[in-house]
PDB file of C-alpha atoms in Angstrom:
ATOM      1  CA  MET V   1      87.285  32.083  41.964  1.00 37.00           C
ATOM      2  CA  ALA V   2      87.942  31.075  45.634  1.00 42.00           C
ATOM      3  CA  GLN V   3      87.632  27.057  45.909  1.00 42.00           C
ATOM      4  CA  GLU V   4      84.504  25.923  47.846  1.00 48.00           C
ATOM      5  CA  ASN V   5      84.870  24.342  51.144  1.00 49.00           C
ATOM      6  CA  TYR V   6      83.134  21.337  50.933  1.00 47.00           C
ATOM      7  CA  HIS V   7      84.012  19.944  54.330  1.00 50.00           C
ATOM      8  CA  HIS V   8      82.811  22.701  56.835  1.00 60.00           C
ATOM      9  CA  ASP V   9      83.247  21.171  60.184  1.00 67.00           C
ATOM     10  CA  ASN V  10      80.279  23.220  61.426  1.00 89.00           C
ATOM     11  CA  LEU V  11      78.325  23.148  58.190  1.00 92.00           C
ATOM     12  CA  LYS V  12      74.862  22.282  59.830  1.00 92.00           C
ATOM     13  CA  SER V  13      75.005  25.438  62.121  1.00 93.00           C
ATOM     14  CA  GLU V  14      76.245  27.500  59.193  1.00 94.00           C
ATOM     15  CA  LEU V  15      73.227  26.440  57.080  1.00 95.00           C
ATOM     16  CA  ILE V  16      70.999  27.239  59.919  1.00 95.00           C
ATOM     17  CA  GLN V  17      72.469  30.748  60.460  1.00 94.00           C
ATOM     18  CA  GLU V  18      72.633  31.729  56.666  1.00 95.00           C
ATOM     19  CA  GLY V  19      69.277  29.932  56.324  1.00 94.00           C
ATOM     20  CA  LEU V  20      67.851  32.580  58.555  1.00 93.00           C
ATOM     21  CA  LYS V  21      69.193  35.514  56.990  1.00 94.00           C
ATOM     22  CA  LEU V  22      67.935  34.065  53.836  1.00 94.00           C
ATOM     23  CA  LEU V  23      64.270  33.200  54.954  1.00 91.00           C
ATOM     24  CA  ASP V  24      63.943  36.554  56.341  1.00 89.00           C
ATOM     25  CA  LYS V  25      65.173  38.478  53.129  1.00 90.00           C
ATOM     26  CA  GLU V  26      63.791  36.513  50.642  1.00 88.00           C
ATOM     27  CA  GLY V  27      60.583  34.806  52.276  1.00 85.00           C
ATOM     28  CA  TYR V  28      59.535  30.808  51.780  1.00 84.00           C
ATOM     29  CA  GLU V  29      59.205  31.046  47.981  1.00 86.00           C
ATOM     30  CA  GLY V  30      62.666  32.597  47.179  1.00 90.00           C
ATOM     31  CA  PHE V  31      64.167  30.250  49.726  1.00 92.00           C
ATOM     32  CA  SER V  32      66.132  27.068  48.611  1.00 93.00           C
ATOM     33  CA  LEU V  33      68.936  24.877  49.699  1.00 95.00           C
ATOM     34  CA  ARG V  34      71.015  25.915  46.489  1.00 94.00           C
ATOM     35  CA  LYS V  35      71.070  29.496  47.705  1.00 96.00           C
ATOM     36  CA  VAL V  36      71.817  28.684  51.535  1.00 95.00           C
ATOM     37  CA  ALA V  37      74.839  26.841  50.255  1.00 94.00           C
ATOM     38  CA  LYS V  38      75.964  29.494  48.005  1.00 94.00           C
ATOM     39  CA  ALA V  39      75.994  31.737  51.027  1.00 94.00           C
ATOM     40  CA  CYS V  40      77.931  29.047  53.000  1.00 93.00           C
ATOM     41  CA  SER V  41      80.468  28.948  49.944  1.00 90.00           C
ATOM     42  CA  ALA V  42      79.391  25.133  49.705  1.00 91.00           C
ATOM     43  CA  SER V  43      78.574  22.758  47.274  1.00 91.00           C
ATOM     44  CA  HIS V  44      74.978  22.495  45.803  1.00 90.00           C
ATOM     45  CA  ALA V  45      74.949  19.012  47.326  1.00 91.00           C
ATOM     46  CA  ALA V  46      76.304  19.658  50.772  1.00 91.00           C
ATOM     47  CA  PRO V  47      73.241  20.870  52.537  1.00 92.00           C
ATOM     48  CA  TYR V  48      71.607  17.361  51.772  1.00 92.00           C
ATOM     49  CA  ARG V  49      73.682  15.793  53.881  1.00 92.00           C
ATOM     50  CA  HIS V  50      71.861  17.583  56.685  1.00 93.00           C
ATOM     51  CA  PHE V  51      68.356  18.155  55.475  1.00 93.00           C
ATOM     52  CA  LYS V  52      66.566  16.308  52.764  1.00 91.00           C
ATOM     53  CA  ASN V  53      64.643  19.313  51.784  1.00 92.00           C
ATOM     54  CA  LYS V  54      64.015  23.287  52.664  1.00 90.00           C
ATOM     55  CA  ASP V  55      61.426  22.535  54.945  1.00 86.00           C
ATOM     56  CA  GLU V  56      63.529  20.152  57.045  1.00 89.00           C
ATOM     57  CA  LEU V  57      66.113  23.290  57.152  1.00 92.00           C
ATOM     58  CA  ILE V  58      63.187  25.684  57.966  1.00 89.00           C
ATOM     59  CA  LEU V  59      62.307  23.280  60.984  1.00 86.00           C
ATOM     60  CA  ALA V  60      65.901  23.344  62.244  1.00 90.00           C
ATOM     61  CA  ILE V  61      65.868  27.019  62.023  1.00 90.00           C
ATOM     62  CA  GLY V  62      62.613  27.145  64.067  1.00 85.00           C
ATOM     63  CA  LYS V  63      64.122  24.910  66.535  1.00 84.00           C
ATOM     64  CA  GLU V  64      67.077  27.079  67.074  1.00 88.00           C
ATOM     65  CA  ILE V  65      64.958  30.108  67.668  1.00 89.00           C
ATOM     66  CA  MET V  66      62.983  28.335  70.025  1.00 86.00           C
ATOM     67  CA  HIS V  67      65.807  27.069  71.890  1.00 88.00           C
ATOM     68  CA  LYS V  68      67.677  30.364  72.288  1.00 92.00           C
ATOM     69  CA  PHE V  69      64.327  31.997  73.427  1.00 92.00           C
ATOM     70  CA  GLY V  70      63.679  29.175  75.984  1.00 91.00           C
ATOM     71  CA  GLU V  71      67.061  29.924  77.285  1.00 94.00           C
ATOM     72  CA  ALA V  72      66.712  33.720  77.600  1.00 95.00           C
ATOM     73  CA  LEU V  73      63.541  33.068  79.473  1.00 95.00           C
ATOM     74  CA  GLN V  74      65.076  30.515  81.772  1.00 94.00           C
ATOM     75  CA  GLN V  75      68.000  32.893  82.530  1.00 95.00           C
ATOM     76  CA  ALA V  76      65.395  35.416  83.400  1.00 96.00           C
ATOM     77  CA  VAL V  77      63.617  33.017  85.768  1.00 94.00           C
ATOM     78  CA  ASP V  78      66.671  31.812  87.374  1.00 95.00           C
ATOM     79  CA  GLN V  79      67.814  35.263  88.602  1.00 96.00           C
ATOM     80  CA  TYR V  80      65.075  35.049  91.091  1.00 95.00           C
ATOM     81  CA  PRO V  81      64.765  31.339  92.475  1.00 92.00           C
ATOM     82  CA  ASP V  82      62.336  32.466  95.624  1.00 90.00           C
ATOM     83  CA  ASN V  83      60.503  35.354  94.153  1.00 92.00           C
ATOM     84  CA  PRO V  84      57.885  34.009  91.548  1.00 90.00           C
ATOM     85  CA  ARG V  85      56.695  37.681  91.034  1.00 89.00           C
ATOM     86  CA  TYR V  86      59.941  39.095  90.387  1.00 92.00           C
ATOM     87  CA  GLN V  87      60.666  35.844  87.977  1.00 94.00           C
ATOM     88  CA  LEU V  88      57.311  36.896  86.149  1.00 92.00           C
ATOM     89  CA  LYS V  89      58.555  40.662  85.758  1.00 93.00           C
ATOM     90  CA  GLU V  90      62.143  39.682  84.412  1.00 95.00           C
ATOM     91  CA  MET V  91      60.828  37.222  82.352  1.00 95.00           C
ATOM     92  CA  GLY V  92      58.635  39.527  80.687  1.00 94.00           C
ATOM     93  CA  CYS V  93      61.816  42.005  80.510  1.00 96.00           C
ATOM     94  CA  ALA V  94      63.624  39.039  78.779  1.00 97.00           C
ATOM     95  CA  TYR V  95      61.076  38.359  76.127  1.00 96.00           C
ATOM     96  CA  ILE V  96      60.733  42.129  75.168  1.00 97.00           C
ATOM     97  CA  LYS V  97      64.657  42.181  74.798  1.00 97.00           C
ATOM     98  CA  PHE V  98      65.281  39.040  72.807  1.00 97.00           C
ATOM     99  CA  PHE V  99      62.898  40.126  70.130  1.00 96.00           C
ATOM    100  CA  VAL V 100      64.109  43.589  69.927  1.00 97.00           C
ATOM    101  CA  GLU V 101      67.316  42.259  69.591  1.00 97.00           C
ATOM    102  CA  ASN V 102      66.540  39.771  67.229  1.00 96.00           C
ATOM    103  CA  PRO V 103      63.646  41.197  65.038  1.00 94.00           C
ATOM    104  CA  GLU V 104      64.050  38.629  62.266  1.00 92.00           C
ATOM    105  CA  TYR V 105      63.000  36.111  65.087  1.00 92.00           C
ATOM    106  CA  LEU V 106      60.093  38.019  65.799  1.00 92.00           C
ATOM    107  CA  ARG V 107      59.079  38.188  61.895  1.00 89.00           C
ATOM    108  CA  LEU V 108      59.870  34.605  61.383  1.00 87.00           C
ATOM    109  CA  MET V 109      57.860  33.255  64.121  1.00 85.00           C
ATOM    110  CA  PHE V 110      54.914  35.710  64.471  1.00 85.00           C
ATOM    111  CA  LEU V 111      54.676  38.313  61.810  1.00 77.00           C
ATOM    112  CA  SER V 112      53.326  38.770  58.009  1.00 63.00           C
ATOM    113  CA  ASP V 113      53.002  35.983  55.481  1.00 66.00           C
ATOM    114  CA  LEU V 114      56.505  34.556  56.305  1.00 64.00           C
ATOM    115  CA  SER V 115      55.163  33.174  59.686  1.00 69.00           C
ATOM    116  CA  GLU V 116      52.429  31.544  58.052  1.00 70.00           C
ATOM    117  CA  LYS V 117      54.471  29.826  55.622  1.00 64.00           C
ATOM    118  CA  PHE V 118      56.687  28.778  58.233  1.00 63.00           C
ATOM    119  CA  ARG V 119      54.171  26.997  60.226  1.00 61.00           C
ATOM    120  CA  ASP V 120      52.901  25.355  57.097  1.00 63.00           C
ATOM    121  CA  SER V 121      56.176  24.193  56.243  1.00 56.00           C
ATOM    122  CA  LEU V 122      56.239  22.361  59.729  1.00 54.00           C
ATOM    123  CA  GLU V 123      52.704  20.936  59.362  1.00 59.00           C
ATOM    124  CA  LYS V 124      54.105  19.132  56.211  1.00 57.00           C
ATOM    125  CA  HIS V 125      55.593  16.827  58.382  1.00 53.00           C
ATOM    126  CA  ASP V 126      53.904  14.821  61.230  1.00 47.00           C
ATOM    127  CA  GLN V 127      57.254  13.710  63.047  1.00 48.00           C
ATOM    128  CA  CYS V 128      58.961  17.047  62.507  1.00 49.00           C
ATOM    129  CA  GLN V 129      55.776  18.815  63.785  1.00 51.00           C
ATOM    130  CA  GLU V 130      56.233  16.630  66.911  1.00 53.00           C
ATOM    131  CA  VAL V 131      59.173  18.029  67.642  1.00 50.00           C
ATOM    132  CA  ALA V 132      58.671  21.562  67.038  1.00 48.00           C
ATOM    133  CA  ASP V 133      55.990  21.306  69.095  1.00 52.00           C
ATOM    134  CA  LYS V 134      57.972  20.002  71.910  1.00 53.00           C
ATOM    135  CA  ASN V 135      60.194  22.874  71.562  1.00 51.00           C
ATOM    136  CA  LYS V 136      57.279  25.511  71.660  1.00 49.00           C
ATOM    137  CA  GLU V 137      55.923  23.871  74.579  1.00 51.00           C
ATOM    138  CA  ASP V 138      59.236  24.200  76.072  1.00 72.00           C
ATOM    139  CA  SER V 139      59.242  28.004  75.876  1.00 77.00           C
ATOM    140  CA  PHE V 140      55.398  28.014  77.056  1.00 78.00           C
ATOM    141  CA  THR V 141      55.838  25.666  79.952  1.00 84.00           C
ATOM    142  CA  ILE V 142      58.417  28.370  81.508  1.00 87.00           C
ATOM    143  CA  LEU V 143      55.720  31.071  81.278  1.00 86.00           C
ATOM    144  CA  SER V 144      53.137  28.747  82.423  1.00 85.00           C
ATOM    145  CA  GLU V 145      55.005  27.519  85.377  1.00 88.00           C
ATOM    146  CA  THR V 146      56.263  30.799  86.454  1.00 88.00           C
ATOM    147  CA  VAL V 147      52.655  31.955  86.325  1.00 85.00           C
ATOM    148  CA  LYS V 148      51.406  29.167  88.511  1.00 85.00           C
ATOM    149  CA  ARG V 149      54.046  29.683  91.039  1.00 86.00           C
ATOM    150  CA  TYR V 150      52.819  33.514  91.008  1.00 84.00           C
ATOM    151  CA  LYS V 151      49.469  32.471  91.517  1.00 81.00           C
ATOM    152  CA  ALA V 152      50.309  29.915  94.561  1.00 82.00           C
ATOM    153  CA  GLU V 153      51.713  32.702  96.510  1.00 78.00           C
ATOM    154  CA  ILE V 154      49.564  35.821  96.191  1.00 70.00           C
ATOM    155  CA  VAL V 155      46.547  36.431  98.546  1.00 54.00           C
ATOM    156  CA  ASN V 156      44.390  39.264  98.678  1.00 50.00           C
ATOM    157  CA  ASP V 157      45.637  40.560  95.690  1.00 59.00           C
ATOM    158  CA  ALA V 158      44.049  42.136  92.834  1.00 56.00           C
ATOM    159  CA  ASP V 159      45.772  39.448  90.653  1.00 54.00           C
ATOM    160  CA  SER V 160      44.348  36.885  92.840  1.00 59.00           C
ATOM    161  CA  ALA V 161      40.813  36.963  90.982  1.00 60.00           C
ATOM    162  CA  MET V 162      42.508  36.032  87.895  1.00 67.00           C
ATOM    163  CA  ASP V 163      42.625  32.306  86.791  1.00 79.00           C
ATOM    164  CA  GLN V 164      45.850  31.232  85.627  1.00 81.00           C
ATOM    165  CA  ASP V 165      44.861  31.388  81.868  1.00 85.00           C
ATOM    166  CA  ALA V 166      43.649  34.749  81.857  1.00 85.00           C
ATOM    167  CA  LEU V 167      47.037  35.892  83.694  1.00 84.00           C
ATOM    168  CA  ILE V 168      49.205  33.879  81.065  1.00 86.00           C
ATOM    169  CA  LEU V 169      47.067  35.770  78.579  1.00 88.00           C
ATOM    170  CA  TYR V 170      47.483  39.389  80.325  1.00 86.00           C
ATOM    171  CA  SER V 171      51.197  38.708  80.899  1.00 87.00           C
ATOM    172  CA  TRP V 172      51.778  37.348  77.367  1.00 89.00           C
ATOM    173  CA  GLY V 173      49.760  40.213  75.585  1.00 91.00           C
ATOM    174  CA  LEU V 174      51.325  43.012  77.476  1.00 91.00           C
ATOM    175  CA  VAL V 175      54.931  42.043  76.507  1.00 94.00           C
ATOM    176  CA  HIS V 176      54.466  40.601  73.258  1.00 94.00           C
ATOM    177  CA  GLY V 177      52.601  43.924  72.364  1.00 95.00           C
ATOM    178  CA  MET V 178      55.466  45.738  73.469  1.00 96.00           C
ATOM    179  CA  ALA V 179      57.963  43.729  71.918  1.00 96.00           C
ATOM    180  CA  ILE V 180      56.086  44.432  68.457  1.00 96.00           C
ATOM    181  CA  LEU V 181      56.092  48.026  68.914  1.00 96.00           C
ATOM    182  CA  ILE V 182      59.555  48.479  69.841  1.00 96.00           C
ATOM    183  CA  ALA V 183      60.955  46.020  67.525  1.00 95.00           C
ATOM    184  CA  ARG V 184      59.046  47.496  64.213  1.00 93.00           C
ATOM    185  CA  LYS V 185      60.136  50.872  65.497  1.00 92.00           C
ATOM    186  CA  GLU V 186      56.318  52.061  65.620  1.00 91.00           C
ATOM    187  CA  PHE V 187      56.930  53.401  69.212  1.00 87.00           C
ATOM    188  CA  SER V 188      58.559  56.823  68.944  1.00 86.00           C
ATOM    189  CA  TYR V 189      60.603  57.400  72.308  1.00 89.00           C
ATOM    190  CA  PRO V 190      63.632  59.801  72.440  1.00 92.00           C
ATOM    191  CA  GLY V 191      65.321  57.330  75.313  1.00 93.00           C
ATOM    192  CA  ASP V 192      66.227  53.534  75.227  1.00 95.00           C
ATOM    193  CA  PRO V 193      62.741  51.910  74.694  1.00 95.00           C
ATOM    194  CA  LEU V 194      64.037  48.590  76.536  1.00 96.00           C
ATOM    195  CA  GLU V 195      64.839  50.730  79.633  1.00 95.00           C
ATOM    196  CA  LEU V 196      61.006  52.168  79.160  1.00 95.00           C
ATOM    197  CA  ALA V 197      59.608  48.706  79.013  1.00 95.00           C
ATOM    198  CA  ARG V 198      61.559  47.383  81.896  1.00 94.00           C
ATOM    199  CA  LYS V 199      60.367  50.377  84.058  1.00 93.00           C
ATOM    200  CA  ILE V 200      56.750  49.660  83.182  1.00 92.00           C
ATOM    201  CA  ILE V 201      57.161  45.986  84.038  1.00 92.00           C
ATOM    202  CA  TRP V 202      59.101  46.679  87.292  1.00 90.00           C
ATOM    203  CA  LYS V 203      57.765  49.989  88.640  1.00 81.00           C
ATOM    204  CA  ASN V 204      54.225  50.535  87.154  1.00 61.00           C
ATOM    205  CA  VAL V 205      51.215  48.656  85.908  1.00 53.00           C
ATOM    206  CA  PHE V 206      52.519  44.871  85.512  1.00 55.00           C
ATOM    207  CA  LEU V 207      51.527  42.656  88.490  1.00 60.00           C
ATOM    208  CA  GLU V 208      51.206  45.135  91.168  1.00 56.00           C
TER     209      GLU V 208
END
């Protein structure tokens, strides 16, 4: 049997990555620091140097997902620094692409009993919840600030009749629904569904 590596330089990151896989596969009840340590070829005690229990590791997994999500949205916005309408469209494409390419993130954050258990684990720790809320707010702020810029520039436009919250709900609901349908393969399409989603967002009904 190969000797376990007790001194991973990047053990914390490895625990988060392997923990995500395990959480997606086995759910909250089947998740444990011991199992994650085994997946990392580390000692059973090694995860406790970074996380005091499995809920803290789950929180770290959530923060990692939200950080990557926020980065993807911000990169989309940055492509069009002077055009809020295009920012919102590109951000919609990025939203769908992110969850289609990472369906385990979608399942963990939004779908099935796993997402409920995930949120419950965060709520057990008030201090940790404050940090988690900040990460969620970062992603939501990118969306809401882009909508605000878009609203400020439209005049005599059909969207100008919508208040900001309604426009956020409309934009978010459209891209979130497409992300779920495509990621779960519930929409049958012979071509590339991501390209079809992009066509819908850029050429058809979205913010025209």
